[in-house]
Coordinates of C-alpha atoms in Angstrom, one line a residue:
M17 CA -61.3 -22.1 2.3
R18 CA -61.1 -24.7 -0.4
W19 CA -60.1 -23.6 -3.8
S20 CA -61.4 -25.3 -6.9
L21 CA -59.0 -27.3 -9.1
K22 CA -59.8 -24.7 -11.9
T23 CA -58.8 -21.8 -9.6
L24 CA -55.6 -23.5 -8.5
I25 CA -54.4 -24.3 -12.0
Q26 CA -55.2 -20.6 -12.8
V27 CA -53.3 -19.2 -9.7
V28 CA -50.4 -21.6 -10.3
A29 CA -50.2 -20.9 -14.1
I30 CA -50.5 -17.2 -13.8
L31 CA -47.9 -17.1 -10.8
A32 CA -45.6 -19.1 -12.9
I33 CA -45.9 -16.7 -15.8
V34 CA -45.5 -13.6 -13.6
L35 CA -42.4 -15.1 -11.8
T36 CA -40.8 -16.2 -15.0
F37 CA -41.4 -12.7 -16.3
L38 CA -40.0 -11.0 -13.2
T39 CA -37.1 -13.4 -12.9
S40 CA -36.0 -13.0 -16.7
T41 CA -36.4 -9.1 -16.4
T42 CA -34.5 -9.0 -13.1
V43 CA -31.6 -11.2 -14.3
A44 CA -31.6 -9.4 -17.6
Y45 CA -31.4 -5.9 -15.7
Q46 CA -28.6 -7.1 -13.3
V47 CA -26.6 -8.6 -16.2
H48 CA -27.0 -5.5 -18.5
K49 CA -26.4 -3.3 -15.5
K50 CA -23.2 -5.1 -14.7
N51 CA -22.0 -4.9 -18.3
L52 CA -22.8 -1.2 -18.6
I53 CA -20.7 -0.5 -15.4
K54 CA -17.9 -2.5 -16.6
S55 CA -18.0 -0.9 -20.1
T56 CA -18.3 2.6 -18.6
L57 CA -15.2 2.0 -16.3
E58 CA -13.1 0.6 -19.2
T59 CA -14.3 3.4 -21.4
N60 CA -13.4 6.1 -18.9
Y61 CA -10.0 4.6 -18.3
A62 CA -9.1 4.2 -22.0
Y63 CA -10.3 7.9 -22.5
V64 CA -8.3 9.2 -19.7
Q65 CA -5.2 7.2 -20.8
K66 CA -5.6 8.9 -24.3
L67 CA -6.1 12.3 -22.7
T68 CA -3.0 11.8 -20.4
S69 CA -0.9 10.7 -23.3
T70 CA -2.1 13.8 -25.3
T71 CA -1.4 16.2 -22.5
D72 CA 1.9 14.7 -21.7
T73 CA 3.0 15.0 -25.3
Y74 CA 1.7 18.6 -25.5
L75 CA 3.5 19.6 -22.3
R76 CA 6.8 18.0 -23.7
E77 CA 6.2 19.9 -27.0
I78 CA 5.8 23.2 -25.0
L79 CA 9.0 22.6 -23.0
N80 CA 10.7 21.7 -26.4
T81 CA 9.5 24.9 -27.9
L82 CA 10.7 27.0 -24.9
E83 CA 14.1 25.2 -25.1
V84 CA 14.5 26.0 -28.8
N85 CA 13.6 29.7 -28.2
A86 CA 16.0 29.7 -25.1
E87 CA 18.9 29.2 -27.6
I88 CA 17.8 32.4 -29.4
V89 CA 17.3 34.3 -26.1
V90 CA 20.9 33.7 -24.7
P91 CA 22.8 35.7 -27.4
L92 CA 20.4 38.6 -27.0
L93 CA 21.1 38.9 -23.3
K94 CA 24.4 40.2 -24.1
E95 CA 23.3 42.9 -26.5
P96 CA 22.1 46.3 -24.8
S97 CA 20.0 47.1 -27.7
S98 CA 18.2 43.8 -28.0
Q99 CA 15.1 44.8 -25.7
M100 CA 12.7 45.2 -28.6
Q101 CA 13.9 41.8 -30.2
M102 CA 13.3 40.0 -26.8
N103 CA 9.8 41.7 -26.6
A104 CA 9.1 40.6 -30.0
L105 CA 10.3 37.1 -29.3
T106 CA 8.2 36.6 -26.2
E107 CA 5.1 37.9 -28.0
R108 CA 5.7 35.5 -30.8
I109 CA 6.1 32.6 -28.5
R110 CA 2.7 33.5 -26.8
L111 CA 1.0 33.8 -30.1
E112 CA 2.5 30.7 -31.8
T113 CA 2.0 28.3 -28.9
N114 CA -1.4 29.6 -28.1
T115 CA -0.8 28.2 -24.7
F116 CA 0.5 31.0 -22.5
D117 CA -1.4 34.0 -21.2
S118 CA 2.0 35.7 -20.8
V119 CA 5.7 34.8 -21.8
A120 CA 8.7 36.3 -19.8
I121 CA 12.5 36.5 -19.9
V122 CA 14.0 36.7 -16.3
S123 CA 17.5 37.4 -15.1
T124 CA 19.4 35.4 -12.4
E125 CA 18.3 38.0 -10.0
G126 CA 14.6 37.5 -10.9
I127 CA 14.4 40.8 -12.8
L128 CA 11.9 40.9 -15.6
L129 CA 14.1 41.6 -18.8
S130 CA 11.3 41.0 -21.3
T131 CA 7.7 40.1 -21.5
S132 CA 4.9 39.6 -24.0
T133 CA 2.8 42.6 -24.9
P134 CA -0.1 42.2 -22.2
S135 CA 2.7 42.7 -19.4
L136 CA 5.1 45.3 -20.8
E137 CA 4.4 47.7 -17.8
L138 CA 6.2 45.1 -15.4
L139 CA 9.6 45.4 -17.2
G140 CA 12.5 45.9 -14.7
E141 CA 10.4 44.6 -11.8
K142 CA 11.7 41.8 -9.6
L143 CA 9.5 38.7 -9.9
T144 CA 8.5 37.1 -6.5
S145 CA 5.9 34.7 -7.7
I146 CA 6.2 31.0 -6.6
G147 CA 6.9 29.9 -10.1
A148 CA 9.6 32.4 -10.7
I149 CA 11.3 31.5 -7.4
Q150 CA 11.1 27.9 -8.1
A151 CA 12.6 28.3 -11.7
L152 CA 15.5 30.5 -10.3
K153 CA 16.1 27.9 -7.4
E154 CA 16.0 24.7 -9.3
K155 CA 17.7 26.0 -12.7
R156 CA 15.9 23.2 -14.6
K157 CA 12.8 22.6 -16.8
I158 CA 9.8 23.0 -14.5
I159 CA 6.0 22.7 -14.7
S160 CA 5.0 24.4 -11.5
Q161 CA 2.1 23.4 -9.3
P162 CA -0.8 25.9 -9.3
Y163 CA -0.4 28.8 -7.2
V164 CA -2.2 32.2 -6.7
G165 CA -0.9 35.2 -8.6
I166 CA -0.6 38.8 -7.4
E167 CA -4.2 39.5 -8.7
G168 CA -5.5 36.3 -6.9
E169 CA -5.8 34.3 -10.2
P170 CA -4.6 30.6 -10.1
I171 CA -1.7 30.2 -12.3
I172 CA 0.6 27.4 -13.7
F173 CA 4.1 28.5 -14.7
I174 CA 6.2 26.5 -17.3
S175 CA 9.9 27.4 -17.7
V176 CA 13.2 26.4 -19.0
P177 CA 16.7 27.6 -17.9
L178 CA 19.0 30.0 -19.8
F179 CA 22.6 28.7 -20.0
E180 CA 25.5 30.1 -21.7
G181 CA 27.9 27.2 -21.7
S182 CA 27.6 26.2 -18.0
E183 CA 26.7 29.7 -16.8
Y184 CA 23.2 30.2 -15.6
K185 CA 21.6 33.4 -17.1
G186 CA 18.1 33.1 -16.0
F187 CA 15.0 31.6 -17.4
L188 CA 12.5 31.7 -20.2
G189 CA 8.9 30.9 -19.2
G190 CA 5.3 31.2 -19.7
A191 CA 2.1 31.6 -17.3
I192 CA -1.2 29.8 -17.8
Y193 CA -4.2 31.4 -16.1
L194 CA -6.5 28.6 -15.0
N195 CA -9.4 30.7 -14.6
K196 CA -9.3 32.0 -18.1
P197 CA -9.7 29.9 -21.4
N198 CA -6.6 27.8 -21.4
I199 CA -4.9 24.8 -23.2
L200 CA -6.3 22.3 -20.4
E201 CA -9.8 23.5 -21.3
K202 CA -9.1 23.1 -25.1
L203 CA -7.7 19.5 -24.5
L204 CA -10.2 18.2 -21.9
G205 CA -13.1 20.5 -21.9
S206 CA -15.6 18.6 -24.1
H207 CA -16.0 14.9 -23.2
Y208 CA -15.7 12.8 -26.4
Y209 CA -18.7 10.6 -25.5
E210 CA -21.1 13.4 -24.5
N211 CA -23.0 11.2 -22.1
G212 CA -22.8 13.3 -19.0
S213 CA -19.2 12.3 -18.4
Y214 CA -16.6 14.9 -17.6
V215 CA -12.9 15.3 -16.9
Y216 CA -11.1 17.1 -14.2
V217 CA -7.3 17.5 -13.2
V218 CA -5.6 17.7 -9.9
D219 CA -2.2 18.5 -8.9
Y220 CA 0.2 16.4 -6.6
A221 CA -1.7 17.7 -3.5
G222 CA -5.2 16.8 -4.8
K223 CA -6.3 20.3 -5.6
L224 CA -8.5 20.9 -8.8
I225 CA -6.5 22.7 -11.5
Y226 CA -9.1 22.1 -14.0
H227 CA -12.9 21.4 -13.8
Q228 CA -15.7 22.3 -15.9
E229 CA -17.1 24.3 -13.1
K230 CA -14.5 27.0 -12.8
E231 CA -15.6 28.1 -9.3
R232 CA -14.2 24.8 -8.1
L233 CA -10.7 25.5 -9.1
N234 CA -8.1 25.0 -6.2
E235 CA -10.7 23.0 -4.3
N236 CA -9.1 20.1 -2.3
V237 CA -10.7 16.9 -3.4
T238 CA -8.3 14.3 -1.8
S239 CA -11.4 12.7 -0.1
N240 CA -12.2 11.3 -3.6
P241 CA -10.8 7.7 -3.7
A242 CA -9.8 8.1 -7.3
V243 CA -7.9 11.3 -6.5
Q244 CA -6.1 9.5 -3.6
K245 CA -4.8 6.8 -5.9
V246 CA -4.0 9.1 -8.9
I247 CA -1.9 11.5 -6.8
A248 CA 0.0 8.4 -5.5
G249 CA 0.9 7.8 -9.1
E250 CA -1.5 5.0 -10.0
S251 CA -3.7 4.6 -13.2
N252 CA -6.8 2.4 -13.2
Y253 CA -10.5 2.7 -12.8
T254 CA -12.9 2.3 -9.9
Q255 CA -16.5 2.9 -8.7
L256 CA -16.7 5.4 -6.0
I257 CA -18.8 8.1 -4.2
N258 CA -17.3 11.6 -5.0
T259 CA -16.8 14.6 -2.7
K260 CA -20.5 15.7 -3.5
G261 CA -21.8 12.2 -2.4
I262 CA -22.7 11.2 -5.9
A263 CA -22.0 7.5 -7.1
M264 CA -19.5 7.7 -9.9
L265 CA -17.7 5.4 -12.3
A266 CA -14.2 6.8 -12.8
G267 CA -11.0 6.2 -14.8
Y268 CA -7.9 7.8 -13.6
A269 CA -4.4 8.2 -14.9
Y270 CA -1.1 10.0 -13.8
I271 CA 1.1 12.3 -15.8
P272 CA 4.7 12.0 -14.4
I273 CA 6.1 15.0 -16.1
A274 CA 3.7 17.4 -14.3
E275 CA 2.8 15.4 -11.3
W276 CA -0.8 15.8 -12.2
G277 CA -3.7 13.3 -12.3
I278 CA -6.6 13.3 -14.8
V279 CA -9.8 11.7 -13.9
S280 CA -12.7 11.0 -16.3
Q281 CA -15.9 10.1 -14.7
T282 CA -19.7 9.3 -15.3
Q283 CA -22.4 9.3 -12.8
L284 CA -23.5 5.8 -12.1
D285 CA -27.2 6.5 -12.6
T286 CA -26.5 7.8 -16.1
S287 CA -24.4 4.8 -17.0
I288 CA -27.1 2.3 -16.0
A289 CA -30.0 4.2 -17.3
P290 CA -30.2 2.1 -20.4
A291 CA -30.6 -1.0 -18.3
R292 CA -33.7 0.6 -16.7
E293 CA -35.0 1.5 -20.2
M294 CA -34.5 -2.0 -21.4
V295 CA -36.5 -3.5 -18.6
L296 CA -39.3 -0.9 -19.3
E297 CA -39.1 -1.8 -23.0
M298 CA -39.2 -5.5 -22.2
A299 CA -42.4 -5.1 -20.1
L300 CA -44.2 -3.0 -22.6
K301 CA -43.3 -5.4 -25.4
S302 CA -44.2 -8.5 -23.2
L303 CA -47.6 -7.0 -22.2
P304 CA -49.7 -8.4 -25.2
L305 CA -48.0 -11.9 -24.7
L306 CA -48.8 -11.7 -21.1
L307 CA -52.4 -10.8 -21.7
L308 CA -52.7 -13.6 -24.2
S309 CA -51.1 -16.0 -21.7
F310 CA -53.8 -15.0 -19.1
F311 CA -56.5 -15.6 -21.6
L312 CA -55.2 -19.1 -22.5
V313 CA -54.7 -20.0 -19.0
R314 CA -58.4 -19.2 -18.2
Y315 CA -59.5 -21.2 -21.2
F316 CA -57.5 -24.2 -20.8
S317 CA -57.9 -24.3 -17.0
R318 CA -61.7 -24.8 -17.7
K319 CA -61.0 -27.5 -20.3
I320 CA -58.8 -29.4 -17.9
A321 CA -60.7 -29.0 -14.7
L322 CA -63.8 -30.8 -15.8
P323 CA -62.1 -34.2 -16.7
L324 CA -59.9 -34.0 -13.5
Q325 CA -62.9 -33.3 -11.4
K326 CA -64.5 -36.3 -12.9
L327 CA -61.2 -38.2 -12.2
A328 CA -61.3 -37.1 -8.6
Y329 CA -65.0 -38.1 -8.2
Y330 CA -64.4 -41.6 -9.8
T331 CA -61.5 -42.1 -7.5
E332 CA -63.3 -41.3 -4.4
S333 CA -66.1 -43.8 -5.4
S334 CA -63.8 -46.5 -7.0
T335 CA -65.3 -49.1 -4.5
E336 CA -68.3 -49.2 -6.7
S337 CA -67.9 -51.9 -9.4
D338 CA -69.4 -49.9 -12.3
Q339 CA -66.7 -47.0 -11.8
K340 CA -63.7 -49.0 -13.1
E341 CA -64.9 -48.9 -16.7
K342 CA -65.6 -45.1 -16.5
M343 CA -62.1 -44.7 -15.0
E344 CA -60.6 -46.7 -17.9
M345 CA -62.4 -44.4 -20.3
I346 CA -60.5 -41.4 -19.0
S347 CA -57.3 -43.1 -18.5
D348 CA -55.8 -40.8 -21.1
W349 CA -56.8 -37.8 -19.2
Y350 CA -55.4 -39.4 -16.1
Y351 CA -52.2 -39.8 -18.1
E352 CA -52.2 -36.1 -18.8
A353 CA -52.9 -35.2 -15.2
R354 CA -49.9 -37.5 -14.2
Q355 CA -47.9 -35.7 -16.7
L356 CA -49.0 -32.4 -15.2
K357 CA -48.1 -33.7 -11.7
G358 CA -44.7 -34.7 -12.8
A359 CA -44.1 -31.3 -14.6
M360 CA -45.2 -29.6 -11.4
L361 CA -42.9 -31.7 -9.3
H362 CA -40.1 -31.0 -11.7
S363 CA -40.7 -27.3 -11.4
L364 CA -40.8 -27.5 -7.7
D365 CA -37.4 -29.4 -7.8
Y366 CA -36.1 -26.7 -10.0
F367 CA -37.2 -23.9 -7.8
K368 CA -35.9 -25.8 -4.7
N369 CA -32.6 -26.4 -6.3
E370 CA -32.4 -22.7 -7.1
M371 CA -33.3 -21.8 -3.7
N372 CA -30.7 -24.1 -2.2
Y373 CA -28.1 -22.7 -4.6
F374 CA -28.9 -19.1 -3.6
I375 CA -28.8 -20.1 0.2
H376 CA -25.4 -21.7 -0.4
E377 CA -24.3 -18.6 -2.2
S378 CA -25.6 -16.4 0.6
T379 CA -23.8 -18.3 3.2
T380 CA -20.5 -19.3 1.4
D381 CA -17.6 -17.1 0.8
P382 CA -17.1 -17.2 -3.0
L383 CA -13.2 -17.0 -2.8
T384 CA -12.3 -19.5 -0.1
K385 CA -15.5 -21.6 -0.3
L386 CA -15.7 -21.5 3.6
P387 CA -18.9 -20.4 5.5
N388 CA -19.2 -16.7 5.6
R389 CA -20.0 -14.5 8.6
R390 CA -23.8 -15.0 8.3
M391 CA -23.3 -18.8 8.6
M392 CA -20.9 -18.4 11.4
D393 CA -23.4 -16.3 13.4
S394 CA -26.0 -18.9 12.6
Y395 CA -23.8 -21.7 14.2
M396 CA -23.1 -19.7 17.3
R397 CA -26.8 -18.7 18.0
Q398 CA -27.7 -22.4 17.6
W399 CA -25.1 -23.5 20.1
V400 CA -26.0 -20.7 22.7
D401 CA -29.7 -21.7 22.3
E402 CA -28.8 -25.3 22.9
G403 CA -26.4 -24.4 25.7
T404 CA -23.6 -26.1 23.8
P405 CA -20.1 -25.0 24.9
F406 CA -17.7 -24.0 22.2
A407 CA -14.3 -22.1 21.6
L408 CA -13.8 -19.5 19.1
I409 CA -10.5 -18.5 17.4
I410 CA -10.3 -15.3 15.4
F411 CA -7.1 -14.5 13.4
D412 CA -5.9 -12.5 10.5
I413 CA -2.8 -12.5 8.3
D414 CA 0.1 -10.3 9.5
K415 CA 0.9 -7.4 7.2
F416 CA -1.4 -8.7 4.5
K417 CA -1.7 -5.3 2.9
R418 CA 1.8 -5.6 1.9
V419 CA 1.3 -8.8 0.1
N420 CA -1.6 -7.2 -2.0
D421 CA 0.6 -4.1 -2.6
R422 CA 3.8 -6.0 -3.6
Y423 CA 2.3 -8.9 -5.4
G424 CA -1.2 -7.7 -6.5
H425 CA -4.6 -8.6 -5.4
A426 CA -4.7 -11.9 -7.5
V427 CA -1.8 -13.2 -5.6
G428 CA -3.4 -11.9 -2.4
D429 CA -6.5 -14.0 -3.2
K430 CA -4.3 -17.1 -3.7
V431 CA -2.8 -16.6 -0.3
L432 CA -6.3 -16.4 1.3
I433 CA -7.2 -19.6 -0.6
Y434 CA -3.9 -21.3 0.5
L435 CA -4.7 -20.3 4.2
A436 CA -8.3 -21.7 4.0
D437 CA -7.1 -25.1 2.7
L438 CA -4.4 -25.1 5.4
M439 CA -7.1 -24.3 8.0
Q440 CA -9.2 -27.3 6.9
R441 CA -6.4 -29.6 6.9
T442 CA -5.5 -28.6 10.5
I443 CA -8.8 -28.7 12.4
R444 CA -10.8 -31.6 13.7
E445 CA -13.7 -33.0 11.5
Q446 CA -16.3 -31.3 13.7
D447 CA -14.6 -27.9 13.7
I448 CA -15.8 -25.2 11.4
C449 CA -13.6 -22.7 9.4
C450 CA -15.2 -19.4 8.5
R451 CA -14.2 -16.3 6.6
Y452 CA -14.9 -13.4 8.8
G453 CA -14.1 -10.7 6.3
G454 CA -10.9 -9.5 4.3
E455 CA -7.9 -11.3 5.6
E456 CA -9.7 -12.2 8.9
F457 CA -10.9 -15.8 9.6
V458 CA -12.6 -17.6 12.4
I459 CA -12.5 -21.3 13.6
L460 CA -15.5 -22.6 15.7
L461 CA -14.7 -25.6 17.9
P462 CA -18.0 -27.0 19.2
K463 CA -17.9 -28.9 22.7
S464 CA -14.3 -27.5 23.2
D465 CA -12.5 -25.4 25.6
K466 CA -9.7 -22.7 25.3
V467 CA -6.9 -25.2 25.6
T468 CA -8.1 -27.2 22.5
A469 CA -8.6 -23.9 20.6
Y470 CA -5.1 -22.7 21.6
L471 CA -3.5 -25.8 20.5
T472 CA -5.3 -25.8 17.2
T473 CA -4.3 -22.2 16.7
E474 CA -0.7 -23.0 17.3
R475 CA -0.6 -25.9 15.1
L476 CA -2.0 -23.7 12.4
R477 CA 0.4 -20.9 13.1
E478 CA 3.5 -23.3 13.2
K479 CA 2.5 -24.9 9.9
L480 CA 2.3 -21.5 8.4
E481 CA 5.7 -20.6 9.7
D482 CA 7.1 -23.7 8.0
T483 CA 5.5 -23.3 4.7
V484 CA 6.0 -20.9 1.8
S485 CA 2.8 -19.3 0.6
P486 CA 1.9 -18.6 -3.0
C487 CA 3.3 -15.2 -2.9
G488 CA 6.8 -16.9 -2.5
E489 CA 7.0 -15.8 1.3
V490 CA 6.2 -17.2 4.6
I491 CA 3.1 -15.5 6.0
T492 CA 2.1 -15.4 9.7
I493 CA -1.1 -15.0 11.7
S494 CA -2.0 -13.3 14.9
A495 CA -4.8 -14.9 16.9
G496 CA -7.2 -14.3 19.6
V497 CA -9.0 -17.2 21.6
A498 CA -12.2 -17.2 23.6
S499 CA -14.7 -19.7 24.8
Y500 CA -18.3 -20.0 25.6
P501 CA -19.7 -19.8 28.4
L502 CA -16.3 -19.2 30.3
H503 CA -15.5 -15.7 28.8
A504 CA -18.9 -14.5 27.6
N505 CA -22.5 -15.7 27.3
H506 CA -23.4 -13.7 24.1
P507 CA -21.8 -14.4 20.7
A508 CA -21.1 -10.6 19.9
R509 CA -19.3 -10.3 23.2
L510 CA -17.3 -13.4 22.7
I511 CA -16.3 -12.1 19.3
E512 CA -15.4 -8.8 20.8
L513 CA -13.2 -10.3 23.5
A514 CA -11.4 -12.6 21.1
D515 CA -10.9 -9.7 18.6
Q516 CA -9.3 -7.7 21.6
S517 CA -6.8 -10.6 22.1
L518 CA -6.1 -10.5 18.4
Y519 CA -5.2 -7.0 18.4
E520 CA -3.1 -7.5 21.6
A521 CA -1.2 -10.2 19.8
K522 CA -0.5 -7.8 17.0
R523 CA 0.4 -4.9 19.3
T524 CA 2.9 -7.2 21.1
G525 CA 4.8 -8.3 18.1
R526 CA 2.4 -10.4 15.8
N527 CA 2.8 -14.1 15.0
K528 CA 1.4 -15.3 18.3
T529 CA -1.9 -16.6 19.9
I530 CA -3.4 -14.7 22.9
V531 CA -6.2 -16.4 24.9
V532 CA -8.8 -14.1 26.6
S533 CA -8.4 -13.8 30.4
D534 CA -10.3 -16.4 32.5
E535 CA -11.9 -13.7 34.5
P536 CA -15.8 -14.2 34.0
R537 CA -17.2 -11.6 31.7
H538 CA -21.0 -12.4 31.6
E539 CA -23.4 -9.8 30.6

């Protein structure tokens, strides 16, 4: 099938318009999506920090209020006729703080001496709740972890000790019923941004003590990555999949005084919805221009095609003497055609450069600038197909997690870059260094055996032992060595064997190189 020049021009021009439109909308969508995700994460983190500060301040004020009233309670304990005064005091604390569902004064034996109005029938009873036992045992200010009361309701108990001089007299405390309207609901119930975001609170064990869905109270959500971090005392933000399998953007912060964690999160789909709406709006607003572009392409392709067809015809018959003058007459059109060809070549060069860039990006590790696992697999497949023998070294940094935990991921990245640079200065010119993933690296040695690979690994290992890394400490590596085709005739099996040797090196003390056994392992 031979296409006419007019058809080709139309196809190429329309294709360029469509590709440009798709490229611009795709890039715009990805950039906007990334910015929305970052903005949502930072917003949730800022919001949850504010909530944490507010909650921490409020809890401290509650404890301070109880401490102030504790000074009033102590003298009343010595007066036999003070029952009504103590009852009135507990009721006043309950009403004024608007925090507690009930307030109680308890003796050193755990006997309920006074309580607010809703619980007067319990006077004289011995309290056996977890909160009361903890207060009596520890004799200090406490904010208890949630526990189930005698009626099956989840409770948090806040109390302060009663001291007369140095003599312990009991405690003054209040209970918050989590399944009823409470202070956490007032502080956290309505998310400020009203965009589908919501807040929940967990205790030190990862159980929900506040959630907008009350039926989930006391549910264990430690499988949530944000919860795992916040109960460990961390405050930050992250993208995650929650316990319901939904992609979320979460900010989390820790409240030391209560050992609670507050998490504010937004569904990923909700967060990036404006990006999709933007793309749709771009498409709708661009439609008239696209239609106009298609019309102009059709019109000008016809205008351009006729002189170019003549130029092609004159070129084919240029041996005839009388054609030269005719070709000179259309020289301007030939110039425009040449410019069009130059523009097309320029466009092709541009797209080629873009393609090469994307290929480079997809086969190169962005941090260390080493070939990534995809490129490594390509090298090995090529050598196996060509029957070229090669050796493989796989190694990772010993206790690298400790480096990240102690010095931070930025320093950890510098350590990885430092190792990559040292690798390249240690190997031969024909050897290839790759980042396998995380802190794991691979060196491919074409036309080499296990001995050469072992010696190369040992040179690198010894250099590391003699050099201080960017974290300020000496780092070490554990490595496994295998060779093709001695140990395996398939790349995946070769990696598996080398990896087993790596873990054997770790298991037997780290900072060493182990070569796969010479016993043939062909599959």
